Amino acid sequence: MIPAVKLSPAAFSVTNQRSKSAFVPSVSILNMKKFASCSLRPLYLTRLDDPHTSELKPRRQLLDFRCAASAADDKESKAEVVPASSEAAQKLKISIYFATWWALNVIFNIYNKKVLNAFPYPWLTSTLSLVCGSAMMLFSWVTCLVEAPKTDLDFWKALFPVAVAHTIGHVAATVSMSKVAVSFTHIIKSAEPAFSVLVSRFILGESFPMPVYLSLLPIIGGCGLAAATELNFNMIGFMGAMISNLAFVFRNIFSKRGMKGKSVSGMNYYACLSIMSLVILTPFAIAMEGPQMWATGWQKALADVGPNVLWWIGAQSVFYHLYNQVSYMSLDQISPLTFSIGNTMKRISVIVSSIIIFRTPVRPVNALGAAIAIFGTFLYSQAKQ
């Protein structure tokens, strides 16, 4: 412990410049005539007219000491400083993730629609996507291209509700795209923030400020306008997109909770999710469609399209896994809200690309509804900040 130092009134007659250049880092002077101050941590104040202090007046002995204590020694006072270069690198990394995620998603949706047009069996198509992704990751683990995750029973128990929600959302979206245009499915799926707020409010018990609730009006209104003016409206396609919205909201919430405190990376987390979803989906796919329907549909697809259908199935399966894997790598770095916003902005590129490639007829009022829904999503993102 550094001793308290008693300073005489004459010590305070120096100028401000001299006091700033003193060896002691900082000096707080309170009522110079009565107090002497020492700012060494911890701070001691001694009255000059104190009896004990007056006994020390005759002893004018210079104390030779070094100030060894500083605020930097206190761990609680240390503030972690993040270099600007590291922050910029992190933003660049997330931007690359988002750009890759959106590009892969556009490619997947194009090939997925091609497959469903030639081979309209969404349950099998969804299963093949999970088969491909699971096989890719198992190969990566066996060959040590990617370090295998260290999991336990608790991890798989926590993953199960995520896998159920992911399976439902995946199949529902594929069923929707098998019945309606890709653009229509994604216009309806842009209402995902509305489902997120409703689930958080009525199931999780969270409350939001009024601007958040008001931002849902253009989202719901825009989606409703787009659905009402859709030329090829189909109730199964509409309901599939709505169910997918609800399922993916639960998936995102459960995923973020499941990834907290886990040593499993986003890439491996989605790989484990694909494997469990495949186990869940396979018996339902067989029950809903079955090998006999698949064999008949396969013969028809080969007759109509030819061997290209094999390439389309392979491409949609690979790109489905890759875009989801990158999205989970993004979710590992950002909040669920930012992920939801990025997911909605991704739909703009998918909607525009699918309309151009498949030459989907769009009425002006239909395009207006889509624009209103997307603008509402932007307002929602601003209101949630």
Coordinates of C-alpha atoms in Angstrom, one line a residue:
M1 CA 0.0 0.0 0.0
I2 CA 1.4 3.4 -0.9
P3 CA 1.5 5.8 2.1
A4 CA -0.5 8.9 2.2
V5 CA 1.5 12.0 1.4
K6 CA 1.0 15.3 3.3
L7 CA 1.5 18.4 1.2
S8 CA 1.9 21.9 2.6
P9 CA -0.2 24.9 1.3
A10 CA 2.9 26.1 -0.4
A11 CA 2.8 23.1 -2.6
F12 CA -0.4 24.5 -4.3
S13 CA 1.1 27.8 -5.2
V14 CA 2.5 26.4 -8.4
T15 CA 1.0 27.2 -11.8
N16 CA -1.4 25.0 -13.7
Q17 CA 1.3 24.0 -16.1
R18 CA 3.6 22.8 -13.3
S19 CA 0.8 20.8 -11.6
K20 CA 0.1 19.1 -14.9
S21 CA 3.7 18.0 -15.3
A22 CA 3.9 16.5 -11.8
F23 CA 5.0 12.9 -11.4
V24 CA 1.6 12.0 -9.9
P25 CA -0.8 11.4 -12.8
S26 CA -3.7 13.5 -11.6
V27 CA -4.3 15.6 -8.5
S28 CA -7.7 16.6 -7.3
I29 CA -7.6 19.8 -5.2
L30 CA -10.5 20.5 -2.9
N31 CA -10.4 23.7 -0.8
M32 CA -6.6 24.3 -1.0
K33 CA -6.4 26.2 2.2
K34 CA -7.7 23.3 4.3
F35 CA -6.9 20.2 2.5
A36 CA -3.9 18.4 1.1
S37 CA -4.7 15.8 -1.5
C38 CA -3.0 12.8 -2.8
S39 CA -4.6 11.2 -5.9
L40 CA -2.8 7.9 -5.6
R41 CA -5.4 5.1 -5.8
P42 CA -7.1 4.8 -3.3
L43 CA -7.5 8.6 -2.7
Y44 CA -6.8 9.9 0.8
L45 CA -7.7 13.4 2.0
T46 CA -6.0 14.9 5.1
R47 CA -6.9 18.2 6.8
L48 CA -4.0 20.5 7.4
D49 CA -5.4 21.6 10.7
D50 CA -5.8 18.0 11.9
P51 CA -3.9 17.4 15.2
H52 CA -2.2 14.4 13.9
T53 CA -1.1 16.2 10.8
S54 CA 0.2 19.2 12.7
E55 CA 2.6 16.9 14.5
L56 CA 4.2 16.1 11.2
K57 CA 4.8 19.7 10.3
P58 CA 8.3 20.1 11.8
R59 CA 9.4 17.0 10.0
R60 CA 10.0 18.3 6.5
Q61 CA 11.3 15.1 5.1
L62 CA 11.3 14.4 1.4
L63 CA 9.7 11.1 0.5
D64 CA 11.3 9.3 -2.4
F65 CA 8.7 7.1 -3.9
R66 CA 7.4 5.7 -7.2
C67 CA 3.8 5.6 -8.2
A68 CA 3.4 1.9 -9.0
A69 CA -0.4 1.8 -8.8
S70 CA -2.5 2.8 -11.8
A71 CA -6.0 2.4 -13.1
A72 CA -4.6 -0.1 -15.6
D73 CA -3.8 -2.5 -12.8
D74 CA -7.5 -2.8 -12.0
K75 CA -9.0 -5.6 -14.1
E76 CA -12.5 -4.2 -13.7
S77 CA -11.4 -0.8 -15.1
K78 CA -9.9 -2.3 -18.2
A79 CA -12.0 -1.7 -21.3
E80 CA -11.5 -4.0 -24.3
V81 CA -10.6 -1.9 -27.2
V82 CA -11.5 -3.4 -30.6
P83 CA -9.2 -2.1 -33.3
A84 CA -11.0 -0.4 -36.2
S85 CA -9.3 -2.8 -38.6
S86 CA -10.8 -5.8 -36.8
E87 CA -14.3 -4.2 -36.9
A88 CA -14.0 -3.5 -40.6
A89 CA -12.8 -7.1 -41.2
Q90 CA -15.8 -8.4 -39.3
K91 CA -18.2 -6.3 -41.3
L92 CA -16.5 -7.4 -44.6
K93 CA -16.8 -11.1 -43.5
I94 CA -20.5 -10.8 -42.8
S95 CA -21.0 -8.9 -46.1
I96 CA -19.3 -11.8 -47.9
Y97 CA -21.5 -14.3 -46.1
F98 CA -24.6 -12.4 -47.0
A99 CA -23.7 -12.0 -50.7
T100 CA -22.8 -15.7 -51.0
W101 CA -25.9 -16.7 -49.2
W102 CA -28.2 -14.7 -51.5
A103 CA -26.4 -15.9 -54.7
L104 CA -26.6 -19.5 -53.7
N105 CA -30.3 -19.1 -52.8
V106 CA -31.1 -17.7 -56.1
I107 CA -29.4 -20.6 -57.9
F108 CA -31.2 -23.1 -55.7
N109 CA -34.6 -21.6 -56.3
I110 CA -34.1 -21.7 -60.1
Y111 CA -33.1 -25.4 -60.2
N112 CA -35.6 -26.3 -57.6
K113 CA -38.4 -24.9 -59.7
K114 CA -37.0 -26.7 -62.8
V115 CA -37.1 -30.0 -60.9
L116 CA -40.6 -29.5 -59.6
N117 CA -41.9 -28.5 -63.1
A118 CA -40.6 -31.8 -64.5
F119 CA -40.9 -34.0 -61.4
P120 CA -43.7 -32.6 -59.2
Y121 CA -43.0 -34.6 -56.0
P122 CA -42.0 -32.1 -53.3
W123 CA -41.6 -34.7 -50.5
L124 CA -39.0 -36.7 -52.4
T125 CA -37.3 -33.5 -53.7
S126 CA -37.0 -32.2 -50.1
T127 CA -35.6 -35.5 -48.9
L128 CA -33.0 -35.6 -51.7
S129 CA -31.8 -32.1 -50.6
L130 CA -31.2 -33.4 -47.1
V131 CA -29.6 -36.6 -48.3
C132 CA -27.1 -34.7 -50.4
G133 CA -26.2 -32.2 -47.6
S134 CA -25.8 -35.0 -45.1
A135 CA -23.6 -37.0 -47.4
M136 CA -21.4 -34.0 -48.1
M137 CA -20.8 -33.3 -44.5
L138 CA -20.2 -36.9 -43.5
F139 CA -17.6 -37.1 -46.2
S140 CA -16.0 -34.0 -45.0
W141 CA -15.8 -35.3 -41.4
V142 CA -14.4 -38.7 -42.5
T143 CA -11.7 -37.2 -44.7
C144 CA -10.9 -34.5 -42.1
L145 CA -11.7 -31.7 -44.5
V146 CA -13.8 -30.3 -41.7
E147 CA -13.3 -31.1 -38.0
A148 CA -16.1 -33.3 -36.8
P149 CA -18.2 -31.7 -34.0
K150 CA -18.0 -33.0 -30.4
T151 CA -21.6 -33.6 -29.4
D152 CA -23.4 -35.3 -26.6
L153 CA -26.9 -36.5 -25.8
D154 CA -28.0 -33.0 -24.5
F155 CA -26.9 -31.4 -27.8
W156 CA -29.1 -33.8 -29.8
K157 CA -32.0 -33.3 -27.5
A158 CA -31.8 -29.5 -27.9
L159 CA -31.4 -30.0 -31.7
F160 CA -34.6 -32.1 -32.0
P161 CA -37.2 -29.2 -31.9
V162 CA -35.0 -27.2 -34.3
A163 CA -35.0 -30.2 -36.7
V164 CA -38.7 -30.6 -36.5
A165 CA -39.3 -27.0 -37.3
H166 CA -36.7 -27.1 -40.1
T167 CA -38.3 -30.2 -41.7
I168 CA -41.8 -28.7 -41.7
G169 CA -40.6 -25.4 -43.1
H170 CA -38.5 -27.0 -45.8
V171 CA -41.2 -29.3 -47.0
A172 CA -43.9 -26.6 -46.8
A173 CA -41.9 -24.2 -48.9
T174 CA -41.2 -27.0 -51.5
V175 CA -44.9 -27.9 -51.7
S176 CA -45.7 -24.2 -52.2
M177 CA -43.2 -23.8 -55.1
S178 CA -44.5 -27.0 -56.7
K179 CA -48.0 -25.3 -57.0
V180 CA -47.3 -21.6 -57.6
A181 CA -44.6 -19.4 -59.1
V182 CA -41.3 -18.9 -57.2
S183 CA -42.0 -15.2 -57.0
F184 CA -45.4 -15.7 -55.3
T185 CA -44.0 -18.1 -52.7
H186 CA -41.3 -15.6 -51.7
I187 CA -43.7 -12.7 -51.6
I188 CA -45.8 -14.6 -49.1
K189 CA -42.6 -15.7 -47.2
S190 CA -41.6 -12.0 -46.9
A191 CA -44.2 -11.9 -44.1
E192 CA -41.9 -13.8 -41.9
P193 CA -41.2 -10.8 -39.6
A194 CA -44.9 -10.6 -38.8
F195 CA -44.9 -14.2 -37.8
S196 CA -41.8 -13.6 -35.7
V197 CA -43.5 -10.8 -33.8
L198 CA -46.7 -12.7 -33.2
V199 CA -44.9 -15.8 -32.0
S200 CA -42.7 -13.7 -29.7
R201 CA -45.7 -11.8 -28.3
F202 CA -48.2 -14.6 -27.7
I203 CA -46.0 -17.6 -27.1
L204 CA -42.8 -16.3 -25.7
G205 CA -44.4 -13.4 -23.9
E206 CA -42.2 -10.6 -25.3
S207 CA -43.6 -7.1 -25.8
F208 CA -42.6 -4.6 -28.5
P209 CA -43.0 -0.9 -29.0
M210 CA -45.9 0.4 -31.0
P211 CA -43.9 1.3 -34.1
V212 CA -43.0 -2.5 -34.5
Y213 CA -46.7 -3.4 -34.5
L214 CA -47.5 -0.6 -36.9
S215 CA -44.8 -1.8 -39.3
L216 CA -46.6 -5.1 -39.6
L217 CA -49.6 -3.4 -41.3
P218 CA -47.8 -2.8 -44.7
I219 CA -46.2 -6.3 -44.5
I220 CA -49.6 -8.0 -44.1
G221 CA -51.4 -5.6 -46.4
G222 CA -48.8 -6.0 -49.2
C223 CA -48.7 -9.7 -49.0
G224 CA -52.5 -9.8 -49.1
L225 CA -52.6 -7.5 -52.1
A226 CA -50.1 -9.6 -53.9
A227 CA -52.0 -12.8 -53.1
A228 CA -55.3 -11.4 -54.2
T229 CA -54.0 -10.3 -57.6
E230 CA -51.9 -13.4 -58.3
L231 CA -52.8 -14.8 -61.7
N232 CA -52.0 -18.4 -60.8
F233 CA -53.2 -18.3 -57.2
N234 CA -53.4 -21.8 -55.5
M235 CA -54.6 -22.3 -52.0
I236 CA -52.1 -25.2 -51.3
G237 CA -49.2 -23.0 -52.6
F238 CA -50.4 -20.1 -50.4
M239 CA -50.8 -22.2 -47.3
G240 CA -47.5 -24.0 -47.8
A241 CA -45.7 -20.6 -47.8
M242 CA -47.6 -19.5 -44.7
I243 CA -46.8 -22.7 -42.8
S244 CA -43.1 -22.4 -43.9
N245 CA -43.0 -18.9 -42.4
L246 CA -44.3 -20.1 -39.0
A247 CA -42.0 -23.1 -39.0
F248 CA -38.9 -21.1 -39.9
V249 CA -39.6 -18.5 -37.2
F250 CA -39.5 -21.3 -34.6
R251 CA -36.4 -22.8 -36.2
N252 CA -34.5 -19.5 -36.0
I253 CA -35.5 -18.9 -32.4
F254 CA -34.6 -22.5 -31.3
S255 CA -31.4 -22.4 -33.4
K256 CA -30.0 -19.3 -31.7
R257 CA -30.8 -20.7 -28.3
G258 CA -29.3 -24.1 -29.2
M259 CA -26.1 -22.5 -30.5
K260 CA -25.5 -20.4 -27.3
G261 CA -22.8 -21.9 -25.2
K262 CA -22.0 -24.7 -27.7
S263 CA -18.6 -25.3 -29.2
V264 CA -20.2 -26.5 -32.4
S265 CA -19.7 -24.1 -35.3
G266 CA -22.5 -22.8 -37.5
M267 CA -21.4 -25.1 -40.4
N268 CA -21.4 -28.2 -38.2
Y269 CA -24.6 -27.2 -36.5
Y270 CA -26.4 -27.1 -39.8
A271 CA -24.8 -30.4 -40.8
C272 CA -26.2 -32.1 -37.6
L273 CA -29.5 -30.4 -38.3
S274 CA -29.7 -31.9 -41.8
I275 CA -28.9 -35.4 -40.6
M276 CA -31.7 -35.2 -37.9
S277 CA -34.1 -33.7 -40.4
L278 CA -33.4 -36.4 -42.9
V279 CA -34.2 -39.1 -40.2
I280 CA -37.5 -37.3 -39.4
L281 CA -38.6 -36.6 -43.0
T282 CA -37.8 -40.0 -44.7
P283 CA -40.7 -42.0 -43.3
F284 CA -43.2 -39.2 -44.0
A285 CA -42.0 -38.8 -47.6
I286 CA -42.5 -42.5 -48.2
A287 CA -46.0 -42.4 -46.6
M288 CA -47.1 -39.3 -48.5
E289 CA -45.8 -40.2 -52.0
G290 CA -44.1 -43.6 -52.0
P291 CA -41.8 -45.5 -54.4
Q292 CA -44.6 -46.3 -56.9
M293 CA -45.5 -42.7 -57.5
W294 CA -41.8 -41.8 -57.8
A295 CA -41.1 -44.4 -60.4
T296 CA -44.0 -43.3 -62.5
G297 CA -43.1 -39.6 -62.2
W298 CA -39.4 -40.4 -63.0
Q299 CA -40.3 -42.1 -66.3
K300 CA -42.4 -39.2 -67.3
A301 CA -39.7 -36.7 -66.4
L302 CA -37.1 -38.6 -68.5
A303 CA -39.5 -38.6 -71.4
D304 CA -40.3 -34.9 -71.2
V305 CA -37.0 -33.4 -70.2
G306 CA -34.4 -36.1 -70.7
P307 CA -31.2 -36.7 -68.7
N308 CA -31.1 -33.0 -67.8
V309 CA -33.4 -33.7 -64.9
L310 CA -30.6 -35.6 -63.2
W311 CA -28.4 -32.5 -63.4
W312 CA -31.2 -30.3 -62.1
I313 CA -31.9 -32.6 -59.1
G314 CA -28.2 -32.8 -58.2
A315 CA -27.8 -29.0 -58.6
Q316 CA -30.8 -28.1 -56.5
S317 CA -29.7 -30.6 -53.7
V318 CA -26.1 -29.2 -53.6
F319 CA -27.1 -25.6 -53.7
Y320 CA -29.8 -26.1 -51.1
H321 CA -27.2 -27.4 -48.6
L322 CA -24.6 -24.8 -49.5
Y323 CA -27.0 -21.8 -49.1
N324 CA -28.3 -23.0 -45.8
Q325 CA -24.8 -23.8 -44.5
V326 CA -23.7 -20.3 -45.3
S327 CA -26.8 -18.8 -43.7
Y328 CA -26.1 -20.7 -40.5
M329 CA -22.5 -19.5 -40.6
S330 CA -24.0 -16.0 -40.8
L331 CA -26.4 -16.7 -37.9
D332 CA -23.4 -17.7 -35.9
Q333 CA -22.1 -14.1 -36.2
I334 CA -25.2 -12.0 -36.0
S335 CA -28.5 -11.7 -34.1
P336 CA -31.8 -13.4 -35.1
L337 CA -33.2 -10.0 -36.0
T338 CA -30.3 -9.2 -38.4
F339 CA -30.6 -12.7 -39.8
S340 CA -34.4 -12.2 -40.4
I341 CA -33.7 -8.9 -42.2
G342 CA -31.1 -10.4 -44.4
N343 CA -33.4 -13.3 -45.2
T344 CA -36.1 -10.8 -46.3
M345 CA -33.8 -8.7 -48.4
K346 CA -32.6 -12.0 -50.0
R347 CA -36.1 -12.5 -51.3
I348 CA -35.9 -9.4 -53.4
S349 CA -33.1 -11.0 -55.5
V350 CA -35.0 -14.3 -55.7
I351 CA -38.3 -12.6 -56.7
V352 CA -36.7 -10.5 -59.4
S353 CA -34.5 -13.3 -60.7
S354 CA -37.3 -15.8 -60.9
I355 CA -39.6 -13.4 -62.7
I356 CA -36.9 -12.8 -65.4
I357 CA -35.8 -16.4 -65.8
F358 CA -39.3 -18.0 -65.8
R359 CA -41.0 -15.0 -67.5
T360 CA -43.6 -15.0 -64.8
P361 CA -46.5 -12.6 -65.8
V362 CA -46.9 -10.0 -63.1
R363 CA -49.6 -7.4 -62.9
P364 CA -48.7 -3.8 -61.8
V365 CA -51.0 -4.2 -58.7
N366 CA -49.3 -7.5 -57.9
A367 CA -45.9 -5.8 -58.1
L368 CA -47.2 -3.0 -55.9
G369 CA -48.3 -5.4 -53.3
A370 CA -44.8 -7.0 -53.2
A371 CA -43.2 -3.6 -53.0
I372 CA -45.4 -2.6 -50.1
A373 CA -44.6 -5.9 -48.2
I374 CA -40.9 -5.5 -48.7
F375 CA -41.0 -1.8 -47.6
G376 CA -43.0 -2.8 -44.5
T377 CA -40.1 -5.3 -43.7
F378 CA -37.7 -2.4 -44.0
L379 CA -39.8 -0.3 -41.5
Y380 CA -40.0 -3.3 -39.2
S381 CA -36.2 -3.6 -39.2
Q382 CA -35.9 0.1 -38.3
A383 CA -38.5 -0.1 -35.6
K384 CA -36.8 -3.1 -33.9
Q385 CA -33.5 -1.3 -33.6

